[in-house]
XYZ file of C-alpha atoms in Angstrom:
72
model
C 94.150 92.995 92.173
C 93.245 95.369 94.664
C 95.798 98.403 94.836
C 95.438 99.037 98.938
C 98.162 98.509 100.781
C 97.997 95.403 103.054
C 97.172 95.479 106.862
C 99.940 93.163 107.641
C 102.981 91.763 106.177
C 104.299 88.121 106.305
C 108.277 87.947 107.472
C 109.761 88.082 104.262
C 107.809 90.843 103.201
C 108.288 92.613 106.230
C 112.224 92.060 106.036
C 112.230 93.171 102.689
C 110.420 96.417 103.353
C 112.849 97.023 106.559
C 115.851 96.478 104.015
C 117.213 93.700 106.969
C 117.416 89.677 106.519
C 114.729 87.349 107.427
C 116.906 86.005 110.311
C 117.403 89.515 111.793
C 113.534 90.063 111.697
C 113.426 86.831 113.752
C 115.709 87.848 116.251
C 114.452 91.240 116.705
C 110.899 89.782 117.005
C 111.541 87.360 119.371
C 109.725 87.180 122.440
C 109.264 90.782 123.628
C 111.607 91.810 120.762
C 111.645 95.552 119.750
C 109.623 95.089 116.538
C 105.946 94.606 116.589
C 104.171 91.716 115.433
C 101.149 89.574 116.096
C 100.891 85.644 116.218
C 97.946 84.121 114.674
C 96.912 80.280 115.186
C 98.183 77.851 117.130
C 101.172 75.023 117.498
C 102.620 74.551 113.827
C 99.952 76.455 112.061
C 100.861 79.855 113.770
C 102.366 82.295 111.837
C 103.753 85.642 112.340
C 102.175 88.958 110.763
C 103.635 92.861 111.032
C 100.915 95.269 111.112
C 101.995 98.001 108.951
C 100.743 100.782 110.991
C 102.874 99.236 113.786
C 105.799 98.815 111.709
C 105.843 102.363 110.595
C 105.343 103.968 113.880
C 107.970 101.608 115.077
C 110.354 102.804 112.394
C 109.383 106.343 113.084
C 110.431 106.152 116.933
C 113.584 104.669 115.883
C 114.310 107.688 113.841
C 113.352 110.122 116.307
C 115.597 108.817 118.881
C 118.606 108.540 116.704
C 117.814 112.339 115.711
C 117.545 113.308 119.210
C 120.435 111.391 120.150
C 122.707 113.512 117.504
C 121.538 117.011 118.965
C 122.535 116.273 122.419
């Protein structure tokens, strides 16, 4: 097994990484939600993937926004 980090996470993995429920992740991912995702496939075979780099960037933006709000 490779020790490389995955390029993207499936919903359960992403929810676990963000320490939120899969249901909350789904609400935050809903069309045009704030959490970045990529939809792959068509119809019933469609799956949602969460690119690691984009998740990390989004989380960093959330942290920066909160820190700026505290220093006002």
